[in-house]
Amino acid sequence: MLTHNQIWKGVDLLAARTGLTPSGLARRAGMDSTTFNVSKRTSPDGSRPRWPSTESIAKALDAVRVDFEEFAALATGASRTRSVPLIGFAQAGNDGFFDDAGFPVGQGWEEVVFPGVEDAHAYALEISGDSMVPVYRDGDRVVVAPGELPRRGDRIVVRTRDGEVMAKELVRFTEEGLELASLNPEYPGRSLKTAEISWMARIVWASQ
């Protein structure tokens, strides 16, 4: 059985793995932004622990597509780890580094270790520049899963056929193309036609 501290640790790690705060995780799950606040974790006088509801945990897990087994592993520190290749954003824009499905090709990549990454084709990208602040900053590393189909609200990495690589939030995904929201309010969103897209991959973990 998970302890009170483990449950809340799991919530914090669940948020962090996709670059969210606990408040951001609650909003992503369609709940009040204060649902997972630190102030909600004990009684007002601090004498009694408060637990998140089963429903709120279930909604959070569904929002970031994590099952309870993996959540429990995060909470207890027993999550599995694996090595994934690390690729720079500048490299990701060059031809020859990826196949048509967006999987990295070749050998000799530097590798980094991340927990809880199931996609056999997952790899890490190192963020460069400020176009993704405050969510991702220069030097942050994100793990992407090209084998997972993104859905509305997911953060994704997209490469255009012109070699532009960007991390955005998926607003709409249709046969005609994508509508993307910028992670940095100083940068505009984007609309891309299907013919303009080389590949896209869902962000499943962030190290900051």
Coordinates of N, CA and C in Angstrom, one line a residue:
M1 N 0.8 -1.2 0.0 CA 0.0 0.0 0.0 C 0.9 1.2 0.0
L2 N 0.5 2.2 -0.8 CA 1.3 3.5 -0.9 C 1.0 4.3 0.3
T3 N 2.1 5.0 0.8 CA 1.9 5.9 1.9 C 1.4 7.3 1.4
H4 N 1.0 8.1 2.4 CA 0.6 9.5 2.0 C 1.7 10.2 1.3
N5 N 2.9 10.1 1.8 CA 4.1 10.8 1.2 C 4.4 10.3 -0.2
Q6 N 4.2 9.0 -0.3 CA 4.5 8.3 -1.7 C 3.5 8.8 -2.7
I7 N 2.2 8.8 -2.3 CA 1.2 9.3 -3.2 C 1.5 10.7 -3.8
W8 N 1.8 11.6 -2.9 CA 2.0 13.0 -3.3 C 3.3 13.1 -4.1
K9 N 4.3 12.3 -3.7 CA 5.6 12.2 -4.5 C 5.3 11.8 -5.9
G10 N 4.4 10.8 -6.0 CA 4.0 10.3 -7.3 C 3.4 11.3 -8.1
V11 N 2.5 12.1 -7.5 CA 1.8 13.2 -8.2 C 2.8 14.2 -8.8
D12 N 3.8 14.6 -7.9 CA 4.8 15.6 -8.3 C 5.6 15.0 -9.5
L13 N 6.0 13.8 -9.4 CA 6.8 13.2 -10.4 C 6.1 13.0 -11.7
L14 N 4.8 12.7 -11.6 CA 3.9 12.5 -12.7 C 3.8 13.9 -13.5
A15 N 3.7 14.9 -12.7 CA 3.7 16.3 -13.4 C 5.0 16.6 -14.0
A16 N 6.1 16.3 -13.3 CA 7.4 16.7 -13.8 C 7.8 15.9 -15.1
R17 N 7.3 14.7 -15.2 CA 7.8 13.9 -16.3 C 7.3 14.5 -17.7
T18 N 6.3 15.3 -17.7 CA 5.8 16.0 -18.9 C 6.0 17.5 -18.8
G19 N 6.9 18.0 -17.9 CA 7.2 19.4 -17.9 C 6.1 20.2 -17.3
L20 N 5.2 19.6 -16.4 CA 4.1 20.3 -15.8 C 4.4 20.6 -14.3
T21 N 3.7 21.6 -13.8 CA 3.7 21.7 -12.3 C 2.5 20.9 -11.9
P22 N 2.3 20.6 -10.6 CA 1.1 20.0 -10.1 C -0.1 20.7 -10.5
S23 N -0.1 22.0 -10.5 CA -1.3 22.8 -10.9 C -1.6 22.6 -12.4
G24 N -0.5 22.5 -13.2 CA -0.6 22.3 -14.6 C -1.2 20.9 -14.9
L25 N -0.8 19.9 -14.1 CA -1.3 18.6 -14.3 C -2.8 18.5 -14.0
A26 N -3.2 19.2 -12.9 CA -4.6 19.3 -12.6 C -5.4 19.9 -13.7
R27 N -4.9 21.0 -14.2 CA -5.6 21.7 -15.3 C -5.7 20.8 -16.6
R28 N -4.6 20.1 -16.9 CA -4.5 19.2 -18.0 C -5.6 18.1 -17.9
A29 N -5.9 17.7 -16.6 CA -6.8 16.6 -16.4 C -8.3 17.2 -16.2
G30 N -8.4 18.5 -16.4 CA -9.8 19.0 -16.4 C -10.3 19.3 -15.0
M31 N -9.4 19.5 -14.0 CA -9.7 19.7 -12.7 C -9.3 21.1 -12.2
D32 N -9.8 21.5 -11.1 CA -9.4 22.8 -10.5 C -7.9 22.8 -10.3
S33 N -7.2 24.0 -10.6 CA -5.8 24.0 -10.6 C -5.2 23.8 -9.2
T34 N -6.0 24.0 -8.2 CA -5.5 23.8 -6.8 C -5.6 22.4 -6.3
T35 N -6.1 21.4 -7.1 CA -6.4 20.1 -6.7 C -5.2 19.4 -6.0
F36 N -4.0 19.6 -6.6 CA -2.8 19.0 -6.1 C -1.8 19.9 -5.4
N37 N -2.3 21.1 -5.0 CA -1.5 22.1 -4.3 C -1.0 21.5 -3.0
V38 N 0.2 22.0 -2.6 CA 0.8 21.6 -1.3 C -0.2 21.9 -0.2
S39 N -0.9 23.0 -0.3 CA -1.9 23.3 0.8 C -3.0 22.3 1.0
K40 N -3.2 21.5 0.0 CA -4.3 20.5 0.0 C -3.8 19.1 0.6
R41 N -2.5 19.1 1.0 CA -2.0 17.8 1.4 C -2.0 17.5 2.9
T42 N -2.4 18.5 3.6 CA -2.6 18.4 5.1 C -3.8 19.2 5.5
S43 N -4.3 19.0 6.7 CA -5.4 19.8 7.2 C -4.8 21.2 7.4
P44 N -5.7 22.2 7.5 CA -5.3 23.6 7.7 C -4.3 23.8 8.8
D45 N -4.5 23.1 9.9 CA -3.5 23.2 11.0 C -2.3 22.3 10.9
G46 N -2.3 21.5 9.9 CA -1.1 20.6 9.6 C -1.1 19.4 10.5
S47 N -2.2 19.1 11.2 CA -2.2 18.0 12.1 C -2.6 16.6 11.4
R48 N -3.3 16.7 10.3 CA -3.8 15.5 9.7 C -3.5 15.5 8.2
P49 N -3.0 14.3 7.7 CA -2.7 14.3 6.2 C -4.0 14.2 5.4
R50 N -4.0 14.8 4.3 CA -5.1 14.8 3.3 C -4.6 14.0 2.1
W51 N -5.5 13.1 1.6 CA -5.2 12.3 0.4 C -5.9 12.8 -0.8
P52 N -5.3 12.7 -2.0 CA -6.0 13.0 -3.2 C -7.1 11.9 -3.4
S53 N -8.2 12.3 -4.0 CA -9.2 11.3 -4.3 C -8.8 10.3 -5.4
T54 N -9.4 9.2 -5.3 CA -9.1 8.2 -6.4 C -9.5 8.7 -7.7
E55 N -10.6 9.5 -7.8 CA -11.0 10.0 -9.1 C -10.0 11.0 -9.6
S56 N -9.4 11.9 -8.8 CA -8.5 12.9 -9.2 C -7.2 12.2 -9.7
I57 N -6.7 11.1 -9.1 CA -5.6 10.4 -9.5 C -5.8 9.8 -10.9
A58 N -7.0 9.1 -11.0 CA -7.4 8.5 -12.2 C -7.4 9.5 -13.4
K59 N -8.0 10.6 -13.2 CA -8.1 11.7 -14.2 C -6.7 12.1 -14.6
A60 N -5.8 12.3 -13.6 CA -4.4 12.7 -13.9 C -3.7 11.7 -14.7
L61 N -3.8 10.4 -14.4 CA -3.2 9.3 -15.1 C -3.7 9.3 -16.5
D62 N -5.0 9.4 -16.7 CA -5.5 9.4 -18.0 C -5.0 10.5 -18.9
A63 N -4.9 11.7 -18.3 CA -4.5 12.9 -19.0 C -3.1 12.8 -19.6
V64 N -2.2 12.1 -18.9 CA -0.8 11.9 -19.4 C -0.5 10.5 -19.8
R65 N -1.6 9.7 -19.9 CA -1.5 8.3 -20.4 C -0.5 7.5 -19.7
V66 N -0.6 7.4 -18.4 CA 0.2 6.6 -17.5 C -0.7 5.6 -16.8
D67 N -0.4 4.3 -16.7 CA -1.2 3.4 -15.9 C -0.8 3.5 -14.4
F68 N -1.6 2.8 -13.6 CA -1.4 2.9 -12.2 C -0.1 2.2 -11.8
E69 N 0.2 1.1 -12.5 CA 1.4 0.4 -12.1 C 2.7 1.3 -12.3
E70 N 2.7 2.0 -13.3 CA 3.8 2.9 -13.5 C 3.8 4.1 -12.5
F71 N 2.6 4.6 -12.2 CA 2.5 5.6 -11.2 C 3.0 5.1 -9.8
A72 N 2.7 3.9 -9.5 CA 3.1 3.3 -8.2 C 4.7 3.2 -8.2
A73 N 5.2 2.8 -9.4 CA 6.7 2.7 -9.5 C 7.3 4.0 -9.3
L74 N 6.7 5.1 -9.9 CA 7.3 6.4 -9.7 C 7.2 6.8 -8.2
A75 N 6.1 6.5 -7.6 CA 5.9 6.9 -6.2 C 6.8 6.3 -5.2
T76 N 7.2 5.0 -5.5 CA 8.0 4.3 -4.6 C 9.5 4.3 -5.0
G77 N 9.8 4.9 -6.2 CA 11.2 5.0 -6.6 C 11.6 3.7 -7.3
A78 N 10.7 2.9 -7.7 CA 11.1 1.6 -8.3 C 10.9 1.5 -9.8
S79 N 10.7 2.7 -10.4 CA 10.4 2.7 -11.8 C 11.7 2.2 -12.6
R80 N 11.4 1.5 -13.7 CA 12.4 1.0 -14.5 C 13.1 2.1 -15.3
T81 N 14.4 1.9 -15.6 CA 15.1 2.9 -16.4 C 15.7 2.2 -17.6
R82 N 16.0 3.0 -18.6 CA 16.6 2.5 -19.8 C 17.4 3.6 -20.5
S83 N 18.3 3.3 -21.3 CA 19.1 4.3 -22.0 C 18.5 4.6 -23.4
V84 N 18.5 5.9 -23.7 CA 17.9 6.3 -25.0 C 19.0 7.2 -25.7
P85 N 19.0 7.2 -27.0 CA 20.0 8.1 -27.7 C 19.6 9.6 -27.5
L86 N 20.6 10.4 -27.3 CA 20.4 11.9 -27.1 C 20.8 12.6 -28.4
I87 N 19.9 13.4 -28.9 CA 20.1 14.1 -30.2 C 19.9 15.6 -29.9
G88 N 20.7 16.5 -30.5 CA 20.5 17.9 -30.3 C 19.4 18.4 -31.2
F89 N 18.8 19.5 -30.9 CA 17.7 20.1 -31.7 C 18.3 20.4 -33.1
A90 N 19.5 20.9 -33.2 CA 20.1 21.3 -34.4 C 20.3 20.1 -35.3
Q91 N 20.7 19.0 -34.7 CA 20.9 17.7 -35.5 C 19.5 17.2 -36.0
A92 N 18.5 17.4 -35.2 CA 17.2 16.9 -35.5 C 16.7 17.5 -36.8
G93 N 17.2 18.7 -37.1 CA 16.7 19.4 -38.3 C 17.5 19.0 -39.6
N94 N 18.5 18.2 -39.4 CA 19.3 17.8 -40.5 C 18.8 16.6 -41.2
D95 N 19.0 16.5 -42.5 CA 18.6 15.3 -43.2 C 19.6 14.1 -42.8
G96 N 19.1 12.9 -42.9 CA 19.9 11.7 -42.7 C 19.9 11.2 -41.2
F97 N 19.4 12.0 -40.3 CA 19.4 11.5 -38.9 C 18.2 10.7 -38.5
F98 N 17.1 10.8 -39.4 CA 15.9 10.1 -39.1 C 15.3 9.4 -40.3
D99 N 14.6 8.3 -40.1 CA 13.9 7.6 -41.2 C 12.6 8.3 -41.4
D100 N 11.8 7.8 -42.4 CA 10.5 8.4 -42.7 C 9.5 8.4 -41.6
A101 N 9.7 7.5 -40.6 CA 8.7 7.4 -39.5 C 9.2 8.3 -38.3
G102 N 10.3 9.0 -38.5 CA 10.8 9.8 -37.4 C 11.6 9.1 -36.4
F103 N 12.1 7.9 -36.7 CA 13.0 7.1 -35.8 C 14.4 7.4 -36.1
P104 N 15.3 7.7 -35.1 CA 16.7 8.0 -35.3 C 17.4 6.8 -36.0
V105 N 18.3 7.1 -36.9 CA 19.1 6.1 -37.6 C 20.6 6.3 -37.3
G106 N 21.3 5.3 -37.5 CA 22.8 5.4 -37.3 C 23.2 4.9 -35.9
Q107 N 24.4 5.0 -35.6 CA 25.0 4.6 -34.3 C 25.9 5.7 -33.8
G108 N 26.4 5.5 -32.6 CA 27.4 6.4 -32.0 C 26.8 7.5 -31.2
W109 N 25.4 7.5 -31.0 CA 24.8 8.6 -30.3 C 25.3 8.6 -28.8
E110 N 25.4 9.7 -28.2 CA 25.5 9.8 -26.7 C 24.2 9.3 -26.2
E111 N 24.2 8.6 -25.0 CA 23.0 8.0 -24.5 C 22.8 8.6 -23.1
V112 N 21.5 8.7 -22.7 CA 21.1 9.2 -21.4 C 20.1 8.2 -20.8
V113 N 20.0 8.2 -19.5 CA 19.1 7.3 -18.8 C 17.8 8.0 -18.3
F114 N 16.7 7.5 -18.7 CA 15.4 8.0 -18.2 C 14.5 6.9 -17.7
P115 N 13.7 7.2 -16.7 CA 12.8 6.1 -16.2 C 11.5 6.1 -16.9
G116 N 10.9 4.9 -16.9 CA 9.5 4.7 -17.4 C 9.3 4.9 -18.8
V117 N 10.2 4.7 -19.7 CA 10.0 5.0 -21.1 C 9.9 3.6 -21.8
E118 N 8.7 3.3 -22.4 CA 8.4 2.0 -22.9 C 8.6 1.9 -24.4
D119 N 8.4 3.0 -25.1 CA 8.6 3.0 -26.6 C 10.0 2.6 -27.0
A120 N 10.1 1.5 -27.7 CA 11.4 1.0 -28.1 C 12.2 1.9 -29.0
H121 N 11.5 2.9 -29.7 CA 12.1 3.9 -30.5 C 12.3 5.2 -29.9
A122 N 12.1 5.3 -28.6 CA 12.2 6.6 -27.9 C 13.6 7.1 -27.9
Y123 N 13.7 8.4 -28.0 CA 15.0 9.1 -27.9 C 14.9 10.4 -27.2
A124 N 16.0 11.0 -26.8 CA 16.0 12.3 -26.1 C 16.4 13.4 -27.0
L125 N 15.9 14.6 -26.9 CA 16.3 15.8 -27.6 C 16.7 16.8 -26.6
E126 N 17.8 17.5 -26.8 CA 18.3 18.5 -26.0 C 17.8 19.9 -26.5
I127 N 17.1 20.6 -25.7 CA 16.5 21.9 -26.1 C 17.6 22.9 -26.3
S128 N 17.4 23.7 -27.3 CA 18.3 24.9 -27.5 C 17.5 26.1 -27.8
G129 N 17.9 27.2 -27.3 CA 17.2 28.5 -27.5 C 16.1 28.7 -26.5
D130 N 15.3 29.8 -26.7 CA 14.3 30.2 -25.7 C 12.9 30.1 -26.3
S131 N 12.7 29.5 -27.4 CA 11.4 29.5 -28.0 C 10.4 28.6 -27.3
M132 N 10.9 27.9 -26.3 CA 10.0 27.0 -25.5 C 9.9 27.3 -24.0
V133 N 10.5 28.4 -23.6 CA 10.4 28.8 -22.2 C 9.0 29.4 -22.0
P134 N 8.4 29.3 -20.8 CA 9.0 28.8 -19.6 C 8.9 27.3 -19.4
V135 N 8.3 26.6 -20.3 CA 8.1 25.1 -20.1 C 9.4 24.4 -20.3
Y136 N 10.1 24.6 -21.3 CA 11.4 24.0 -21.6 C 12.5 25.1 -21.8
R137 N 13.6 24.9 -21.2 CA 14.7 25.9 -21.3 C 15.9 25.4 -22.0
D138 N 16.8 26.3 -22.4 CA 18.0 25.8 -23.1 C 18.7 24.8 -22.2
G139 N 19.1 23.7 -22.8 CA 19.8 22.6 -22.1 C 18.9 21.6 -21.5
D140 N 17.6 21.8 -21.3 CA 16.7 20.8 -20.9 C 16.7 19.6 -21.9
R141 N 16.3 18.4 -21.4 CA 16.2 17.3 -22.2 C 14.8 16.7 -22.2
V142 N 14.3 16.4 -23.3 CA 12.9 15.8 -23.3 C 13.0 14.5 -24.1
V143 N 12.3 13.5 -23.6 CA 12.2 12.2 -24.3 C 10.9 12.1 -25.1
V144 N 11.1 11.7 -26.4 CA 9.9 11.7 -27.2 C 9.7 10.2 -27.7
A145 N 8.4 9.9 -27.9 CA 8.0 8.6 -28.3 C 7.4 8.6 -29.7
P146 N 8.1 8.4 -30.7 CA 7.5 8.5 -32.1 C 6.5 7.4 -32.4
G147 N 6.5 6.3 -31.6 CA 5.6 5.2 -31.8 C 4.2 5.4 -31.2
E148 N 4.0 6.5 -30.5 CA 2.7 6.8 -29.8 C 2.0 7.9 -30.6
L149 N 0.7 7.7 -30.9 CA -0.1 8.7 -31.6 C -0.5 9.8 -30.6
P150 N -0.1 11.0 -30.9 CA -0.4 12.2 -30.1 C -1.9 12.4 -30.1
R151 N -2.4 13.1 -29.0 CA -3.8 13.5 -29.0 C -3.8 15.0 -28.5
R152 N -5.0 15.6 -28.6 CA -5.1 17.0 -28.3 C -4.6 17.2 -26.8
G153 N -3.9 18.3 -26.7 CA -3.3 18.7 -25.4 C -1.9 18.1 -25.1
D154 N -1.5 17.2 -25.9 CA -0.1 16.6 -25.8 C 0.9 17.7 -26.2
R155 N 2.1 17.6 -25.6 CA 3.2 18.3 -26.1 C 4.0 17.4 -27.0
I156 N 4.3 18.0 -28.2 CA 4.9 17.2 -29.2 C 6.1 17.9 -29.9
V157 N 7.0 17.1 -30.5 CA 8.0 17.7 -31.3 C 7.6 17.4 -32.8
V158 N 7.7 18.4 -33.6 CA 7.4 18.3 -35.0 C 8.6 18.7 -35.9
R159 N 8.8 17.9 -36.9 CA 9.8 18.3 -37.9 C 9.2 18.5 -39.2
T160 N 9.4 19.7 -39.8 CA 8.8 19.9 -41.2 C 9.7 19.4 -42.2
R161 N 9.2 19.3 -43.4 CA 10.0 18.8 -44.6 C 11.1 19.8 -44.9
D162 N 11.0 21.0 -44.5 CA 12.1 22.0 -44.7 C 13.2 22.0 -43.6
G163 N 13.0 21.0 -42.6 CA 14.1 20.9 -41.6 C 13.9 21.7 -40.4
E164 N 12.7 22.3 -40.2 CA 12.5 23.1 -39.0 C 11.9 22.1 -37.9
V165 N 12.5 22.2 -36.7 CA 12.1 21.4 -35.6 C 11.5 22.3 -34.5
M166 N 10.4 21.9 -34.0 CA 9.7 22.7 -33.0 C 9.0 21.9 -32.0
A167 N 8.9 22.4 -30.7 CA 8.1 21.7 -29.7 C 6.9 22.6 -29.4
K168 N 5.7 22.0 -29.5 CA 4.5 22.8 -29.4 C 3.5 21.9 -28.7
E169 N 2.3 22.5 -28.4 CA 1.2 21.8 -27.8 C 0.2 21.5 -28.9
L170 N -0.2 20.3 -29.0 CA -1.2 19.9 -30.1 C -2.6 20.4 -29.8
V171 N -3.1 21.3 -30.6 CA -4.4 21.8 -30.5 C -5.4 21.0 -31.2
R172 N -5.1 20.6 -32.5 CA -6.0 19.8 -33.3 C -5.2 19.0 -34.3
F173 N -5.6 17.8 -34.6 CA -4.9 16.9 -35.5 C -6.0 16.3 -36.4
T174 N -5.9 16.6 -37.7 CA -6.9 16.1 -38.7 C -6.1 15.6 -39.9
E175 N -6.8 15.0 -40.8 CA -6.2 14.5 -42.0 C -5.5 15.6 -42.8
E176 N -6.0 16.9 -42.6 CA -5.5 18.0 -43.4 C -4.2 18.5 -42.8
G177 N -4.0 18.3 -41.5 CA -2.8 18.8 -40.8 C -2.9 19.1 -39.3
L178 N -2.1 19.9 -38.8 CA -2.0 20.2 -37.4 C -2.2 21.7 -37.1
E179 N -2.9 21.9 -35.9 CA -2.9 23.2 -35.3 C -2.1 23.1 -34.0
L180 N -1.1 24.0 -33.8 CA -0.2 23.9 -32.7 C -0.2 25.2 -31.9
A181 N -0.2 25.1 -30.6 CA 0.0 26.3 -29.7 C 1.4 26.4 -29.3
S182 N 1.9 27.6 -29.2 CA 3.3 27.8 -28.7 C 3.4 27.6 -27.2
L183 N 4.5 27.1 -26.8 CA 4.8 27.0 -25.3 C 5.3 28.3 -24.7
N184 N 5.8 29.1 -25.6 CA 6.3 30.5 -25.2 C 5.3 31.5 -25.7
P185 N 4.6 32.2 -24.8 CA 3.6 33.2 -25.2 C 4.1 34.3 -26.2
E186 N 5.5 34.4 -26.2 CA 6.0 35.5 -27.1 C 6.2 35.0 -28.6
Y187 N 5.9 33.7 -28.8 CA 6.0 33.1 -30.1 C 4.6 32.7 -30.5
P188 N 4.3 32.8 -31.8 CA 3.0 32.5 -32.3 C 2.8 31.0 -32.4
G189 N 1.5 30.6 -32.5 CA 1.2 29.2 -32.8 C 1.5 28.9 -34.2
R190 N 1.2 27.7 -34.6 CA 1.5 27.3 -36.0 C 0.4 26.4 -36.6
S191 N 0.1 26.5 -37.8 CA -0.8 25.6 -38.6 C 0.1 25.0 -39.7
L192 N 0.1 23.7 -39.7 CA 0.9 23.0 -40.7 C 0.0 22.0 -41.5
K193 N 0.1 22.0 -42.8 CA -0.6 21.0 -43.6 C 0.2 19.7 -43.6
T194 N -0.5 18.6 -43.8 CA 0.0 17.3 -43.7 C 1.2 17.2 -44.6
A195 N 1.2 17.8 -45.8 CA 2.3 17.7 -46.8 C 3.5 18.4 -46.3
E196 N 3.4 19.3 -45.3 CA 4.5 20.0 -44.8 C 5.3 19.3 -43.7
I197 N 4.7 18.2 -43.1 CA 5.2 17.5 -41.9 C 6.0 16.3 -42.3
S198 N 7.2 16.3 -41.8 CA 8.1 15.2 -42.0 C 7.8 14.1 -41.0
W199 N 7.8 14.5 -39.7 CA 7.3 13.6 -38.6 C 7.0 14.3 -37.4
M200 N 6.3 13.7 -36.5 CA 6.0 14.3 -35.2 C 6.1 13.2 -34.1
A201 N 6.4 13.6 -32.9 CA 6.6 12.6 -31.8 C 6.1 13.2 -30.5
R202 N 5.4 12.4 -29.7 CA 4.9 12.9 -28.4 C 6.0 12.9 -27.3
I203 N 6.0 14.1 -26.6 CA 6.9 14.2 -25.5 C 6.4 13.4 -24.3
V204 N 7.2 12.5 -23.8 CA 6.7 11.7 -22.7 C 7.5 11.9 -21.4
W205 N 8.6 12.6 -21.4 CA 9.4 12.9 -20.2 C 10.2 14.1 -20.4
A206 N 10.4 14.8 -19.3 CA 11.3 16.0 -19.4 C 12.2 16.0 -18.2
S207 N 13.5 16.4 -18.4 CA 14.5 16.5 -17.4 C 14.9 17.9 -17.3
Q208 N 14.7 18.6 -16.2 CA 14.9 20.0 -16.1 C 15.8 20.4 -14.9

